[in-house]
Coordinates of C-alpha atoms in Angstrom, one line a residue:
M1 CA -0.1 0.0 0.0
H2 CA 2.7 2.3 0.8
Q3 CA 3.9 2.3 -2.9
Q4 CA 0.6 2.9 -4.2
S5 CA -0.5 6.5 -5.4
R6 CA -3.2 8.4 -3.3
R7 CA -5.6 7.5 -6.3
Q8 CA -5.0 3.9 -6.1
A9 CA -5.3 3.9 -2.4
L10 CA -8.6 5.6 -2.6
K11 CA -9.9 3.2 -5.1
Y12 CA -8.6 0.1 -2.9
L13 CA -10.6 1.5 0.1
A14 CA -13.7 2.1 -1.9
A15 CA -13.6 -1.6 -3.2
S16 CA -12.9 -2.9 0.3
G17 CA -16.0 -1.2 1.7
V18 CA -14.5 1.4 4.0
G19 CA -14.3 4.2 1.5
A20 CA -17.1 6.2 2.9
S21 CA -15.6 6.1 6.5
F22 CA -12.1 7.3 5.1
V23 CA -11.4 10.9 5.8
I24 CA -9.9 12.5 2.8
S25 CA -7.2 14.7 4.1
G26 CA -7.6 18.6 3.7
T27 CA -6.1 20.0 0.6
K28 CA -6.0 23.6 1.9
S29 CA -5.5 24.9 5.3
S30 CA -8.9 25.5 7.0
G31 CA -9.9 29.1 6.9
Q32 CA -7.4 30.0 4.1
V33 CA -8.2 33.5 2.5
I34 CA -8.3 33.6 -1.3
G35 CA -7.2 36.9 -2.6
A36 CA -9.8 39.0 -4.5
N37 CA -7.9 38.4 -7.8
D38 CA -7.2 34.6 -7.3
R39 CA -9.1 32.2 -9.3
V40 CA -11.6 30.0 -7.4
R41 CA -11.4 26.6 -8.8
V42 CA -14.9 24.8 -8.9
A43 CA -16.0 21.2 -9.5
V44 CA -19.6 20.8 -10.7
A45 CA -21.2 17.4 -9.7
G46 CA -24.2 16.5 -11.5
I47 CA -24.2 17.9 -15.0
N48 CA -27.3 16.7 -16.7
G49 CA -30.1 19.1 -15.4
R50 CA -29.6 21.6 -12.9
G51 CA -25.9 21.2 -13.0
Q52 CA -26.0 22.8 -16.6
V53 CA -27.1 26.0 -14.9
H54 CA -24.4 25.8 -12.5
M55 CA -21.9 25.6 -15.3
R56 CA -23.4 28.6 -17.1
V57 CA -23.5 30.6 -14.0
Y58 CA -20.0 29.9 -12.6
G59 CA -18.7 30.3 -16.4
G60 CA -20.0 33.9 -16.2
L61 CA -18.5 34.9 -12.7
K62 CA -15.3 36.8 -12.4
N63 CA -12.1 34.8 -11.7
V64 CA -14.0 31.5 -11.3
E65 CA -12.8 28.5 -13.2
I66 CA -14.7 25.4 -13.9
A67 CA -11.9 22.8 -13.1
Y68 CA -13.9 19.5 -13.0
L69 CA -17.2 18.2 -14.4
I70 CA -18.3 15.1 -12.4
D71 CA -21.1 12.6 -13.2
P72 CA -21.5 8.8 -13.3
D73 CA -22.8 9.1 -17.0
S74 CA -19.6 9.6 -19.2
R75 CA -22.1 10.1 -22.3
L76 CA -22.4 13.8 -21.1
F77 CA -18.7 14.6 -21.0
A78 CA -18.0 15.7 -24.6
S79 CA -20.9 18.2 -25.0
R80 CA -20.5 19.6 -21.4
R81 CA -16.9 19.9 -21.8
A82 CA -17.3 21.8 -25.1
A83 CA -19.8 24.2 -23.6
V84 CA -17.5 25.1 -20.8
K85 CA -14.7 25.7 -23.1
Q86 CA -16.7 27.7 -25.5
Q87 CA -18.1 30.0 -22.8
T88 CA -14.8 30.3 -20.7
G89 CA -11.9 29.3 -22.8
F90 CA -10.9 26.7 -20.1
T91 CA -11.3 23.0 -20.6
P92 CA -12.6 21.2 -17.4
K93 CA -11.5 17.6 -16.5
C94 CA -14.3 15.1 -16.6
V95 CA -14.3 12.3 -14.1
Q96 CA -17.1 10.0 -12.9
D97 CA -16.3 9.8 -9.2
V98 CA -16.2 12.9 -7.0
R99 CA -13.3 11.4 -5.0
E100 CA -11.0 11.7 -7.8
A101 CA -11.6 15.5 -8.0
L102 CA -11.1 15.7 -4.3
E103 CA -7.7 14.6 -4.6
D104 CA -6.7 17.9 -6.4
R105 CA -5.0 20.1 -3.9
S106 CA -5.8 23.2 -6.2
L107 CA -9.5 22.5 -6.1
D108 CA -11.4 25.1 -4.0
A109 CA -14.9 24.1 -4.0
V110 CA -17.4 21.5 -5.1
S111 CA -20.9 22.6 -6.4
I112 CA -23.5 19.6 -6.0
A113 CA -26.2 19.4 -8.5
A114 CA -26.4 15.6 -8.2
P115 CA -29.6 13.6 -7.2
N116 CA -30.8 14.2 -3.7
H117 CA -29.6 10.9 -2.4
W118 CA -26.0 12.2 -3.0
H119 CA -26.2 15.4 -1.5
A120 CA -25.1 14.5 2.0
L121 CA -22.1 12.1 1.2
M122 CA -20.7 14.5 -1.4
T123 CA -20.9 17.5 1.0
I124 CA -19.2 15.5 3.9
W125 CA -16.6 14.1 1.7
S126 CA -15.9 17.6 0.3
C127 CA -15.9 19.1 3.7
Q128 CA -13.4 16.4 4.8
A129 CA -11.2 17.2 2.0
G130 CA -11.0 20.8 2.6
K131 CA -13.4 21.9 -0.1
D132 CA -16.2 24.3 0.2
V133 CA -19.6 23.5 -0.9
Y134 CA -22.7 24.8 -2.8
V135 CA -25.4 22.0 -2.3
E136 CA -28.7 22.2 -4.3
K137 CA -32.2 22.0 -2.6
P138 CA -33.1 20.0 -0.6
C139 CA -30.1 20.0 1.5
S140 CA -30.5 16.2 2.5
H141 CA -32.5 13.1 1.7
N142 CA -33.4 12.6 5.3
I143 CA -33.1 14.3 8.8
V144 CA -30.0 12.3 9.9
E145 CA -28.1 13.2 6.8
G146 CA -28.7 16.9 7.3
Q147 CA -27.6 16.7 10.8
R148 CA -24.2 15.1 9.7
M149 CA -23.7 17.9 6.9
V150 CA -24.3 20.7 9.6
A151 CA -21.7 18.8 11.9
A152 CA -19.2 18.3 9.1
A153 CA -19.3 22.0 8.1
Q154 CA -18.6 23.0 11.5
R155 CA -16.1 20.3 12.2
Y156 CA -13.9 21.0 9.1
D157 CA -14.6 24.9 9.1
R158 CA -16.0 24.9 5.6
I159 CA -18.3 27.4 3.7
V160 CA -21.5 25.4 2.8
Q161 CA -24.2 27.3 0.9
H162 CA -27.6 25.8 0.4
G163 CA -29.2 26.3 -3.0
T164 CA -32.4 28.2 -2.1
Q165 CA -31.6 31.2 -4.5
W166 CA -34.6 33.3 -3.1
R167 CA -32.5 33.8 0.1
S168 CA -30.1 36.1 -2.0
D169 CA -33.0 38.2 -3.4
P170 CA -33.2 41.6 -1.5
K171 CA -36.9 41.9 -2.3
W172 CA -37.7 38.5 -0.5
R173 CA -35.4 39.5 2.4
D174 CA -37.4 42.8 3.0
Y175 CA -40.9 41.3 2.3
T176 CA -40.5 38.4 4.8
A177 CA -38.6 40.7 7.3
D178 CA -41.6 43.1 7.3
I179 CA -44.1 40.0 7.9
R180 CA -41.9 38.8 10.8
S181 CA -41.8 42.2 12.3
G182 CA -45.7 42.3 12.3
K183 CA -45.8 45.4 9.9
Y184 CA -49.0 43.7 8.4
G185 CA -50.2 42.2 11.9
K186 CA -49.6 39.1 13.8
L187 CA -49.0 36.0 11.6
Q188 CA -51.5 33.4 11.9
T189 CA -51.2 31.1 8.9
A190 CA -48.7 30.8 6.0
N191 CA -50.2 29.2 2.6
I192 CA -47.9 27.7 0.2
Q193 CA -49.2 26.7 -3.2
I194 CA -47.1 24.6 -5.7
F195 CA -49.1 24.0 -8.8
R196 CA -46.7 22.4 -11.3
P197 CA -47.8 20.0 -14.0
R198 CA -46.0 16.7 -13.6
K199 CA -46.9 14.1 -16.2
S200 CA -46.7 10.2 -15.9
I201 CA -43.2 8.7 -15.9
G202 CA -44.7 5.6 -17.4
I203 CA -43.8 2.0 -16.8
R204 CA -40.6 0.7 -18.1
A205 CA -38.9 -2.7 -17.8
S206 CA -35.7 -3.1 -16.1
T207 CA -32.6 -3.3 -18.3
A208 CA -28.9 -3.4 -18.4
P209 CA -27.5 0.1 -17.8
P210 CA -25.6 1.8 -20.8
R211 CA -22.0 0.8 -20.6
E212 CA -20.8 4.5 -20.5
L213 CA -23.0 4.8 -17.2
D214 CA -21.5 3.6 -13.9
Y215 CA -24.9 2.7 -12.4
D216 CA -23.4 1.5 -9.3
L217 CA -21.7 4.8 -8.6
W218 CA -25.1 6.6 -9.6
V219 CA -26.9 4.7 -6.9
G220 CA -24.2 5.4 -4.4
P221 CA -25.4 5.5 -0.7
A222 CA -29.1 4.7 -1.9
P223 CA -30.6 1.2 -2.0
M224 CA -29.7 -0.6 -5.4
N225 CA -32.7 -1.0 -7.6
P226 CA -32.7 -2.3 -11.2
Y227 CA -31.8 0.3 -14.0
R228 CA -34.7 1.7 -15.8
T229 CA -34.9 4.5 -18.3
N230 CA -37.4 6.4 -16.4
L231 CA -35.2 6.6 -13.4
V232 CA -32.1 8.1 -14.8
H233 CA -31.7 11.0 -15.3
Y234 CA -34.6 13.2 -14.0
Q235 CA -37.5 10.9 -12.8
W236 CA -35.7 9.7 -9.7
H237 CA -37.4 12.8 -8.1
W238 CA -40.4 10.8 -7.9
I239 CA -39.0 7.5 -6.3
W240 CA -38.6 7.5 -2.6
D241 CA -35.1 5.8 -2.5
Y242 CA -33.7 8.7 -4.5
G243 CA -35.9 11.8 -4.3
N244 CA -38.2 13.6 -2.1
G245 CA -41.1 14.4 -4.3
E246 CA -42.3 18.0 -5.0
L247 CA -42.4 18.7 -1.1
G248 CA -38.6 18.5 -1.2
N249 CA -38.3 19.8 -4.7
L250 CA -39.9 23.0 -5.5
G251 CA -41.2 23.0 -1.9
S252 CA -37.8 23.8 -0.4
H253 CA -37.7 27.2 -2.0
E254 CA -41.0 28.2 -0.5
F255 CA -40.4 26.5 3.0
E256 CA -37.4 28.5 3.2
M257 CA -39.2 31.7 2.5
V258 CA -41.9 30.8 5.1
R259 CA -39.3 30.1 7.9
W260 CA -37.8 33.7 7.2
A261 CA -41.3 35.1 7.9
L262 CA -42.3 33.0 10.9
P263 CA -41.7 34.3 14.4
E264 CA -38.2 34.1 15.3
G265 CA -37.5 30.6 16.9
A266 CA -40.7 29.1 15.8
A267 CA -40.3 25.4 15.2
P268 CA -42.7 22.6 13.8
Q269 CA -44.6 20.8 16.5
S270 CA -46.7 18.4 14.5
V271 CA -47.6 17.6 10.9
V272 CA -50.2 15.7 8.9
S273 CA -50.1 15.0 5.1
I274 CA -52.6 13.6 2.8
G275 CA -53.0 13.0 -1.0
G276 CA -52.0 10.5 -3.6
R277 CA -50.8 9.8 -7.1
F278 CA -53.8 10.3 -9.3
G279 CA -54.7 10.4 -12.9
Y280 CA -52.4 7.8 -14.3
D281 CA -50.8 4.5 -13.3
D282 CA -47.1 4.6 -13.5
Q283 CA -43.8 3.6 -11.5
G284 CA -43.7 6.9 -9.7
Q285 CA -44.1 6.7 -5.8
T286 CA -44.3 10.3 -4.5
P287 CA -47.8 12.0 -4.7
N288 CA -48.7 14.3 -7.6
S289 CA -51.4 15.8 -5.3
Q290 CA -50.5 16.6 -1.7
L291 CA -51.7 18.7 1.1
T292 CA -49.6 19.1 4.2
A293 CA -50.3 20.9 7.6
F294 CA -48.0 22.1 10.0
D295 CA -48.6 23.3 13.6
F296 CA -45.9 25.8 14.8
G297 CA -47.9 26.7 18.0
E298 CA -49.5 30.1 17.4
T299 CA -48.6 29.9 13.7
K300 CA -49.9 27.4 11.1
L301 CA -48.5 26.4 7.8
V302 CA -50.4 24.8 5.0
C303 CA -48.7 23.5 1.8
Q304 CA -50.8 22.6 -1.3
Q305 CA -49.0 20.9 -4.0
R306 CA -51.0 20.0 -7.3
G307 CA -49.5 18.3 -10.5
L308 CA -52.4 17.5 -12.9
D309 CA -53.2 21.0 -14.4
Y310 CA -51.1 20.6 -17.6
D311 CA -52.7 23.5 -19.3
S312 CA -51.9 26.1 -16.6
P313 CA -48.5 27.7 -16.1
I314 CA -46.4 26.8 -13.0
R315 CA -47.6 28.5 -10.0
M316 CA -45.3 29.0 -6.9
A317 CA -47.0 31.4 -4.4
I318 CA -47.0 32.1 -0.7
G319 CA -49.8 33.8 1.1
F320 CA -49.3 35.1 4.7
Q321 CA -52.6 35.5 6.6
T322 CA -52.4 37.8 9.8
D323 CA -54.8 39.0 12.4
A324 CA -55.1 42.2 10.3
G325 CA -55.4 40.9 6.8
L326 CA -53.7 39.0 4.0
V327 CA -50.3 39.5 2.4
Q328 CA -50.5 37.7 -1.2
G329 CA -48.9 38.5 -4.6
G330 CA -47.1 41.8 -3.5
K331 CA -50.4 43.3 -2.0
F332 CA -51.8 43.7 1.4
Y333 CA -55.4 43.1 1.8
P334 CA -56.8 44.5 5.1
R335 CA -59.2 42.3 7.0
G336 CA -62.7 43.0 5.3
K337 CA -61.6 44.6 2.1
Q338 CA -61.5 43.0 -1.3
T339 CA -58.9 45.6 -2.8
G340 CA -55.3 45.2 -2.0
E341 CA -52.8 47.8 -1.2
S342 CA -49.7 47.3 -3.4
I343 CA -46.3 46.8 -1.4
A344 CA -43.6 48.6 -2.7
N345 CA -40.6 46.6 -4.2
A346 CA -42.4 43.4 -3.4
P347 CA -41.0 40.0 -5.1
A348 CA -42.7 38.3 -7.7
D349 CA -44.0 34.9 -7.4
G350 CA -42.3 32.0 -9.3
L351 CA -38.8 30.6 -9.6
P352 CA -35.8 32.8 -8.5
E353 CA -34.8 35.3 -11.3
N354 CA -31.7 34.8 -13.5
N355 CA -31.0 31.3 -12.2
G356 CA -30.0 32.6 -8.9
V357 CA -26.8 34.2 -10.1
R358 CA -26.8 36.5 -6.9
H359 CA -26.7 33.3 -4.7
F360 CA -23.9 31.6 -6.6
Q361 CA -21.9 35.0 -6.3
N362 CA -22.6 35.1 -2.5
F363 CA -21.0 31.6 -2.3
I364 CA -18.0 32.6 -4.1
D365 CA -17.6 35.9 -2.2
C366 CA -17.7 33.8 1.0
V367 CA -15.2 31.3 -0.3
R368 CA -12.9 34.3 -0.6
S369 CA -13.7 36.0 2.5
R370 CA -14.1 32.8 4.8
K371 CA -17.0 34.7 6.5
K372 CA -19.6 32.1 7.1
E373 CA -22.0 34.7 8.5
D374 CA -22.2 36.4 5.2
L375 CA -23.7 33.3 3.6
A376 CA -27.3 34.0 2.4
S377 CA -28.4 30.3 3.4
D378 CA -25.9 28.4 5.2
V379 CA -26.2 24.6 5.8
L380 CA -28.0 24.8 8.9
D381 CA -30.7 26.9 7.2
G382 CA -30.9 24.2 4.5
H383 CA -31.1 21.4 6.9
Q384 CA -34.0 23.2 8.9
T385 CA -35.6 23.8 5.5
A386 CA -35.4 20.2 4.4
V387 CA -36.8 19.1 7.8
L388 CA -40.2 20.5 6.9
A389 CA -40.1 18.5 3.6
H390 CA -39.0 15.4 5.5
L391 CA -41.8 15.7 8.0
G392 CA -44.5 16.1 5.6
N393 CA -43.2 13.2 3.6
T394 CA -42.9 11.0 6.7
S395 CA -46.6 11.4 7.5
Y396 CA -47.6 10.7 4.0
R397 CA -45.5 7.6 3.6
L398 CA -46.9 6.3 6.9
G399 CA -50.4 6.8 5.9
Q400 CA -53.2 4.5 4.9
E401 CA -55.4 4.3 1.7
V402 CA -58.9 5.3 2.8
P403 CA -62.0 6.1 0.8
F404 CA -62.8 9.9 0.2
A405 CA -65.9 9.6 2.3
K406 CA -63.4 9.4 5.4
S407 CA -62.6 13.0 6.2
P408 CA -59.1 13.7 7.5
E409 CA -59.6 14.6 11.2
G410 CA -56.0 16.1 11.4
L411 CA -57.3 19.1 9.4
A412 CA -60.6 19.8 11.4
D413 CA -59.0 22.7 13.6
N414 CA -57.1 24.3 10.7
Q415 CA -59.7 26.3 8.6
L416 CA -57.3 26.9 5.5
A417 CA -56.3 23.3 5.5
A418 CA -60.0 22.2 5.5
E419 CA -60.8 24.7 2.8
S420 CA -57.8 23.5 0.9
W421 CA -58.8 19.8 1.2
E422 CA -62.3 20.7 -0.5
A423 CA -60.5 22.5 -3.2
M424 CA -58.1 19.6 -3.8
Q425 CA -61.1 17.3 -4.2
R426 CA -62.6 19.6 -6.8
H427 CA -59.3 19.7 -8.5
L428 CA -59.0 15.8 -8.7
V429 CA -62.5 15.4 -10.0
T430 CA -62.0 18.1 -12.8
L431 CA -58.5 17.3 -13.9
G432 CA -57.8 13.8 -12.6
D433 CA -61.2 12.2 -13.5
V434 CA -61.2 10.8 -9.9
D435 CA -64.6 9.3 -8.9
L436 CA -64.7 10.3 -5.3
S437 CA -67.4 7.8 -4.6
R438 CA -65.2 5.0 -5.4
G439 CA -61.6 6.5 -5.1
R440 CA -59.3 6.4 -2.3
Y441 CA -56.5 8.6 -1.0
R442 CA -53.7 8.2 1.4
L443 CA -54.4 9.7 4.9
G444 CA -51.3 10.2 6.9
P445 CA -51.1 10.1 10.7
T446 CA -50.4 13.4 12.7
L447 CA -47.1 13.1 13.9
R448 CA -45.9 15.1 17.0
F449 CA -42.2 16.4 16.6
D450 CA -39.6 17.4 19.2
A451 CA -37.6 20.1 17.3
A452 CA -34.8 20.2 19.9
T453 CA -33.9 16.7 19.3
E454 CA -35.4 16.5 15.8
T455 CA -37.2 13.3 16.6
F456 CA -40.8 12.2 16.5
V457 CA -42.6 11.7 19.8
D458 CA -43.5 8.2 20.6
N459 CA -43.6 6.9 16.9
A460 CA -41.0 4.2 16.3
A461 CA -42.0 4.0 12.5
A462 CA -41.6 7.7 11.9
N463 CA -38.1 7.8 13.7
A464 CA -37.0 4.8 11.5
L465 CA -37.6 7.3 8.4
R466 CA -35.2 9.9 10.0
S467 CA -32.4 7.9 8.2
R468 CA -31.8 4.7 6.1
P469 CA -29.4 1.7 6.3
D470 CA -25.9 2.3 4.8
R471 CA -24.9 0.8 1.7
A472 CA -21.5 -0.8 1.5
R473 CA -18.9 1.4 0.3
F474 CA -21.1 4.5 0.6
E475 CA -21.5 4.7 4.3
L476 CA -22.5 8.0 5.9
P477 CA -19.5 9.0 8.0
E478 CA -19.7 9.7 11.7
I479 CA -18.5 13.4 12.3
P480 CA -16.2 13.7 15.4
S481 CA -17.3 16.3 17.8

């Protein structure tokens, strides 16, 4: 072993099943300040979908070099390499395994746009290797992963930015700060709407993966399932072993904004989630229609997710109901009035503008300055936001199929949630062709949550979903205190 190169040693450790617990030694002294004129060298991990946005944005930032492109699917390398070279003049190195890039002492940061099930392990390995990290939403695939990510960023003193780009929008900062301050009254209920058409992923037989795709590496820390063409590259979002459904996908953006507007220190105390996968039969597992209600004590949160309205544009919106009226769509509607008062400089609903360029620039600025406090959304923010998605999905996954005639009792004391349930049923009849007299939906249990320990109260089944079994060679590392 002492005669082998470091790369050979890493490959040996990975093959022997102890690679994930192996701490990659740091490549730069912790806390090193990079000069304003020094080039920041970044590796982009996951280059099929969102990763292409990472490539374009970093390619347009001053003194940033895309040094590596990382993806288990080597079929992507030629076109992505050419795109980076055309934009920047630099030719990135393409590798399938993130650990190969982490060996490079001159690499400063890893930008993770890989599937959700890889977010935690890539982040932790990168922190152990002395690299800073930008990790896409949701921060983690489960609660324990998020806890380890927070611990790794602290233990190895790394800059870790969470990819909820609204955090860097000054309009959203002011808007939510005003709501938290009580400018429009005391916040009572926040109402999230995620209306995003999601078509069937179909039914595909398992087959051998393409030879250019290292499918074992793609699966990584998740359970191994047979390869299907409707799993890789994008449809993994709707499979529990790899994705977190729409609640963890687009929901992450809006959960983070609601957390900004909630009273300081507010924490979830309970959750209930209902819904189903309606309108088609396919191999997807996550709901395409879901209603989730959170209790934060004096404040409530309702999240409505619908995926069947194919003829309507995407709608991502948040309404804030206070004791004085309603804040929605950039207007304040005083209680009892139908006409809203425009809020100056209010943010627009929808996805972040310009692909979140400000957010990436904020990350690079913090890589240079080493000032974690300047991060727009650090890993702890990301973790606490992801916890909300995990709570809703845990209730849903533990639910039972019941007839629509059975009303969800967990919504009875939440007027907005009850009204949203009625609206969802009308939506399913109109757009999902659901026969409510015969149809069934999944009714999740109301779960109590201890936010201090991030555990479910007296529910072993729910606590079992806080993590997942390790897969050999991709174990989630323990982080020393």
